[in-house]
Amino acid sequence: MNARLRKDPEHRRAELVAAAASLFAERGVSDTAVSDIVRAAGVAQGTFYLYFDSKDAVICAVVEALIERMVAHIEEALDDPDRRAVEKLEAMAAALIEINDEPFEIEMMTIFHRPDNLPIHDRAMRSLIPRLMPHLASIIRQGIDEGDFVSEDPETTAWFILGALQGLEAGFTDPAEVEQAVGRLKTFVLRGLGCALLAPE
């Protein structure tokens, strides 16, 4: 049996997502067709439709992969024992902005936020928020220990902050506005935590 036929479904899907991501980065989203993706992945066009019902579906899968990369960057930053809590919050904010720093990513995020892609969008957010919560609570506890933050209940505070993040994500779907909105949210969060290190505006 051909080795390609023995690949498990998750591996095959990952190949299609990787091929799509590479082509989107090289050509842009609008200039990449499904036929280009299957050619790059080395599969038949019918195989594509076993995993994705449309080009939009594979676009959303690539966005979900970008979100995974963002979480990995956040976790890497949080693992650094030499970073203060304020610096870790800065790293989280930078990771949120990073997902919109390439033209093809901006194009994808615009599609990801379209009303017809709401179920995929909501699924991604439902996965992301609980994963960020323990990391954020840990940052808040560290900031309290370092004397930079004030919070009676780090876990509840973390949920409040993540609620604000969801509000930002829902309210600022234009990628051109995201960086400024994330900066304002960061300032809002640091003030709410009573951070004395925050420079006055």
mmCIF file of C-alpha atoms in Angstrom:
data_model
loop_
_atom_site.group_PDB
_atom_site.id
_atom_site.type_symbol
_atom_site.label_atom_id
_atom_site.label_comp_id
_atom_site.label_asym_id
_atom_site.label_seq_id
_atom_site.Cartn_x
_atom_site.Cartn_y
_atom_site.Cartn_z
ATOM 1 C CA MET A 1 0.000 0.000 0.000
ATOM 2 C CA ASN A 2 1.200 3.472 -0.830
ATOM 3 C CA ALA A 3 2.695 5.175 2.258
ATOM 4 C CA ARG A 4 0.718 8.344 1.503
ATOM 5 C CA LEU A 5 -2.538 6.410 1.809
ATOM 6 C CA ARG A 6 -1.575 5.129 5.247
ATOM 7 C CA LYS A 7 -1.328 8.590 6.788
ATOM 8 C CA ASP A 8 -3.813 9.101 9.582
ATOM 9 C CA PRO A 9 -6.534 11.746 9.104
ATOM 10 C CA GLU A 10 -5.041 14.224 11.569
ATOM 11 C CA HIS A 11 -1.687 14.082 9.794
ATOM 12 C CA ARG A 12 -3.311 14.566 6.402
ATOM 13 C CA ARG A 13 -5.365 17.510 7.714
ATOM 14 C CA ALA A 14 -2.233 19.069 9.206
ATOM 15 C CA GLU A 15 -0.492 18.758 5.824
ATOM 16 C CA LEU A 16 -3.335 20.627 4.122
ATOM 17 C CA VAL A 17 -3.309 23.355 6.781
ATOM 18 C CA ALA A 18 0.479 23.736 6.486
ATOM 19 C CA ALA A 19 0.276 23.920 2.691
ATOM 20 C CA ALA A 20 -2.476 26.537 2.901
ATOM 21 C CA ALA A 21 -0.552 28.617 5.452
ATOM 22 C CA SER A 22 2.580 28.564 3.298
ATOM 23 C CA LEU A 23 0.678 29.602 0.173
ATOM 24 C CA PHE A 24 -1.271 32.324 1.993
ATOM 25 C CA ALA A 25 2.019 33.791 3.239
ATOM 26 C CA GLU A 26 3.569 33.592 -0.235
ATOM 27 C CA ARG A 27 0.667 34.683 -2.460
ATOM 28 C CA GLY A 28 -1.968 36.152 -0.168
ATOM 29 C CA VAL A 29 -5.298 34.569 0.699
ATOM 30 C CA SER A 30 -7.363 35.874 -2.199
ATOM 31 C CA ASP A 31 -4.778 34.736 -4.760
ATOM 32 C CA THR A 32 -4.647 31.172 -3.433
ATOM 33 C CA ALA A 33 -7.167 28.652 -4.752
ATOM 34 C CA VAL A 34 -8.104 25.247 -3.344
ATOM 35 C CA SER A 35 -6.415 23.716 -6.390
ATOM 36 C CA ASP A 36 -3.159 25.427 -5.358
ATOM 37 C CA ILE A 37 -3.438 24.032 -1.837
ATOM 38 C CA VAL A 38 -4.013 20.422 -2.942
ATOM 39 C CA ARG A 39 -1.173 20.664 -5.457
ATOM 40 C CA ALA A 40 1.206 21.908 -2.748
ATOM 41 C CA ALA A 41 0.047 19.179 -0.360
ATOM 42 C CA GLY A 42 0.335 16.515 -3.071
ATOM 43 C CA VAL A 43 -3.229 15.233 -2.737
ATOM 44 C CA ALA A 44 -6.290 14.999 -4.957
ATOM 45 C CA GLN A 45 -8.853 17.803 -4.791
ATOM 46 C CA GLY A 46 -11.436 15.329 -3.506
ATOM 47 C CA THR A 47 -9.180 14.647 -0.521
ATOM 48 C CA PHE A 48 -9.319 18.314 0.440
ATOM 49 C CA TYR A 49 -13.111 18.133 0.725
ATOM 50 C CA LEU A 50 -12.881 15.168 3.085
ATOM 51 C CA TYR A 51 -11.431 17.592 5.629
ATOM 52 C CA PHE A 52 -12.752 21.025 4.676
ATOM 53 C CA ASP A 53 -16.038 21.959 3.041
ATOM 54 C CA SER A 54 -14.698 25.244 1.639
ATOM 55 C CA LYS A 55 -11.686 27.498 1.322
ATOM 56 C CA ASP A 56 -13.034 29.520 4.267
ATOM 57 C CA ALA A 57 -12.885 26.382 6.422
ATOM 58 C CA VAL A 58 -9.185 25.875 5.758
ATOM 59 C CA ILE A 59 -8.587 29.611 6.329
ATOM 60 C CA CYS A 60 -10.181 29.272 9.769
ATOM 61 C CA ALA A 61 -8.030 26.191 10.440
ATOM 62 C CA VAL A 62 -4.926 28.246 9.640
ATOM 63 C CA VAL A 63 -6.145 30.981 12.007
ATOM 64 C CA GLU A 64 -6.602 28.365 14.734
ATOM 65 C CA ALA A 65 -3.009 27.255 14.099
ATOM 66 C CA LEU A 66 -1.896 30.885 14.488
ATOM 67 C CA ILE A 67 -3.756 31.051 17.785
ATOM 68 C CA GLU A 68 -1.907 27.901 18.902
ATOM 69 C CA ARG A 69 1.365 29.618 17.988
ATOM 70 C CA MET A 70 0.311 32.677 19.980
ATOM 71 C CA VAL A 71 -0.436 30.557 23.069
ATOM 72 C CA ALA A 72 2.938 28.822 22.698
ATOM 73 C CA HIS A 73 4.680 32.214 22.626
ATOM 74 C CA ILE A 74 2.783 33.295 25.740
ATOM 75 C CA GLU A 75 3.684 30.085 27.571
ATOM 76 C CA GLU A 76 7.325 30.476 26.563
ATOM 77 C CA ALA A 77 7.372 34.013 27.961
ATOM 78 C CA LEU A 78 5.724 32.910 31.198
ATOM 79 C CA ASP A 79 8.290 30.162 31.729
ATOM 80 C CA ASP A 80 11.083 32.747 32.016
ATOM 81 C CA PRO A 81 11.863 32.990 35.757
ATOM 82 C CA ASP A 82 13.709 36.282 35.303
ATOM 83 C CA ARG A 83 10.680 38.187 33.990
ATOM 84 C CA ARG A 84 8.614 40.271 36.358
ATOM 85 C CA ALA A 85 4.841 39.982 36.214
ATOM 86 C CA VAL A 86 4.516 43.325 34.400
ATOM 87 C CA GLU A 87 6.906 42.087 31.714
ATOM 88 C CA LYS A 88 4.870 38.904 31.317
ATOM 89 C CA LEU A 89 1.713 40.946 30.776
ATOM 90 C CA GLU A 90 3.631 42.932 28.155
ATOM 91 C CA ALA A 91 4.571 39.648 26.470
ATOM 92 C CA MET A 92 0.930 38.545 26.438
ATOM 93 C CA ALA A 93 -0.099 41.826 24.820
ATOM 94 C CA ALA A 94 2.688 41.512 22.235
ATOM 95 C CA ALA A 95 1.571 37.975 21.375
ATOM 96 C CA LEU A 96 -2.004 39.169 20.832
ATOM 97 C CA ILE A 97 -0.799 41.826 18.400
ATOM 98 C CA GLU A 98 1.611 39.466 16.634
ATOM 99 C CA ILE A 99 -1.203 37.470 15.054
ATOM 100 C CA ASN A 100 -2.057 40.507 12.890
ATOM 101 C CA ASP A 101 1.450 41.530 11.848
ATOM 102 C CA GLU A 102 1.490 40.134 8.296
ATOM 103 C CA PRO A 103 -0.803 41.154 5.408
ATOM 104 C CA PHE A 104 -2.019 37.596 4.853
ATOM 105 C CA GLU A 105 -2.795 37.240 8.570
ATOM 106 C CA ILE A 106 -4.863 40.426 8.471
ATOM 107 C CA GLU A 107 -6.727 39.054 5.447
ATOM 108 C CA MET A 108 -7.383 35.772 7.251
ATOM 109 C CA MET A 109 -8.541 37.408 10.463
ATOM 110 C CA THR A 110 -11.040 39.502 8.506
ATOM 111 C CA ILE A 111 -12.504 36.296 7.046
ATOM 112 C CA PHE A 112 -12.355 34.579 10.454
ATOM 113 C CA HIS A 113 -14.554 37.327 11.933
ATOM 114 C CA ARG A 114 -17.232 37.164 9.257
ATOM 115 C CA PRO A 115 -20.710 36.289 10.601
ATOM 116 C CA ASP A 116 -20.884 33.079 8.554
ATOM 117 C CA ASN A 117 -17.725 31.838 10.315
ATOM 118 C CA LEU A 118 -19.082 32.594 13.788
ATOM 119 C CA PRO A 119 -19.289 28.923 14.915
ATOM 120 C CA ILE A 120 -15.592 28.343 14.134
ATOM 121 C CA HIS A 121 -14.647 31.683 15.701
ATOM 122 C CA ASP A 122 -16.588 30.900 18.883
ATOM 123 C CA ARG A 123 -15.070 27.431 19.129
ATOM 124 C CA ALA A 124 -11.567 28.905 18.907
ATOM 125 C CA MET A 125 -12.319 31.474 21.610
ATOM 126 C CA ARG A 126 -13.914 28.876 23.895
ATOM 127 C CA SER A 127 -10.694 26.905 23.605
ATOM 128 C CA LEU A 128 -8.365 29.886 24.059
ATOM 129 C CA ILE A 129 -9.828 31.639 27.105
ATOM 130 C CA PRO A 130 -9.689 28.693 29.577
ATOM 131 C CA ARG A 131 -6.111 28.004 28.506
ATOM 132 C CA LEU A 132 -5.052 31.575 29.212
ATOM 133 C CA MET A 133 -6.851 31.818 32.551
ATOM 134 C CA PRO A 134 -4.383 29.857 34.767
ATOM 135 C CA HIS A 135 -1.435 31.649 33.152
ATOM 136 C CA LEU A 136 -2.968 35.048 33.790
ATOM 137 C CA ALA A 137 -3.891 34.169 37.396
ATOM 138 C CA SER A 138 -0.292 33.048 37.926
ATOM 139 C CA ILE A 139 0.997 36.374 36.580
ATOM 140 C CA ILE A 140 -1.312 38.280 38.922
ATOM 141 C CA ARG A 141 -0.157 36.244 41.931
ATOM 142 C CA GLN A 142 3.474 36.874 40.960
ATOM 143 C CA GLY A 143 2.776 40.603 40.628
ATOM 144 C CA ILE A 144 1.219 40.626 44.101
ATOM 145 C CA ASP A 145 4.285 38.860 45.525
ATOM 146 C CA GLU A 146 6.538 41.393 43.789
ATOM 147 C CA GLY A 147 4.529 44.280 45.253
ATOM 148 C CA ASP A 148 3.440 45.615 41.855
ATOM 149 C CA PHE A 149 -0.193 44.403 41.748
ATOM 150 C CA VAL A 150 -3.121 44.529 44.129
ATOM 151 C CA SER A 151 -5.855 41.889 43.949
ATOM 152 C CA GLU A 152 -7.851 40.084 46.623
ATOM 153 C CA ASP A 153 -8.730 37.203 44.288
ATOM 154 C CA PRO A 154 -6.288 36.574 41.400
ATOM 155 C CA GLU A 155 -8.511 33.929 39.755
ATOM 156 C CA THR A 156 -11.589 36.159 39.632
ATOM 157 C CA THR A 157 -9.475 39.080 38.468
ATOM 158 C CA ALA A 158 -8.052 36.909 35.691
ATOM 159 C CA TRP A 159 -11.575 36.019 34.511
ATOM 160 C CA PHE A 160 -12.535 39.725 34.507
ATOM 161 C CA ILE A 161 -9.493 40.564 32.381
ATOM 162 C CA LEU A 162 -10.226 37.735 29.955
ATOM 163 C CA GLY A 163 -13.808 38.974 29.719
ATOM 164 C CA ALA A 164 -12.425 42.362 28.702
ATOM 165 C CA LEU A 165 -10.198 40.606 26.156
ATOM 166 C CA GLN A 166 -13.250 38.895 24.657
ATOM 167 C CA GLY A 167 -14.964 42.281 24.469
ATOM 168 C CA LEU A 168 -11.953 43.717 22.650
ATOM 169 C CA GLU A 169 -11.879 40.763 20.268
ATOM 170 C CA ALA A 170 -15.566 41.180 19.481
ATOM 171 C CA GLY A 171 -15.516 44.965 19.243
ATOM 172 C CA PHE A 172 -12.355 45.512 17.208
ATOM 173 C CA THR A 173 -12.569 43.235 14.203
ATOM 174 C CA ASP A 174 -10.691 45.700 11.976
ATOM 175 C CA PRO A 175 -7.052 44.555 12.257
ATOM 176 C CA ALA A 176 -5.887 48.156 11.799
ATOM 177 C CA GLU A 177 -7.482 49.007 15.169
ATOM 178 C CA VAL A 178 -6.313 45.969 17.107
ATOM 179 C CA GLU A 179 -2.846 47.152 18.148
ATOM 180 C CA GLN A 180 -4.160 50.407 19.612
ATOM 181 C CA ALA A 181 -7.036 48.594 21.327
ATOM 182 C CA VAL A 182 -4.681 46.036 22.895
ATOM 183 C CA GLY A 183 -2.492 48.872 24.178
ATOM 184 C CA ARG A 184 -5.500 50.563 25.778
ATOM 185 C CA LEU A 185 -6.627 47.274 27.311
ATOM 186 C CA LYS A 186 -3.154 46.733 28.750
ATOM 187 C CA THR A 187 -3.241 50.195 30.346
ATOM 188 C CA PHE A 188 -6.748 49.522 31.680
ATOM 189 C CA VAL A 189 -5.642 46.199 33.195
ATOM 190 C CA LEU A 190 -2.488 47.593 34.807
ATOM 191 C CA ARG A 191 -4.429 50.472 36.352
ATOM 192 C CA GLY A 192 -7.044 48.038 37.633
ATOM 193 C CA LEU A 193 -4.260 46.015 39.241
ATOM 194 C CA GLY A 194 -2.941 49.161 40.929
ATOM 195 C CA CYS A 195 0.371 48.946 39.136
ATOM 196 C CA ALA A 196 2.633 51.707 40.399
ATOM 197 C CA LEU A 197 5.061 51.031 37.506
ATOM 198 C CA LEU A 198 2.557 52.375 34.964
ATOM 199 C CA ALA A 199 3.789 55.676 33.557
ATOM 200 C CA PRO A 200 1.134 58.445 33.605
ATOM 201 C CA GLU A 201 -0.258 59.480 30.204
#
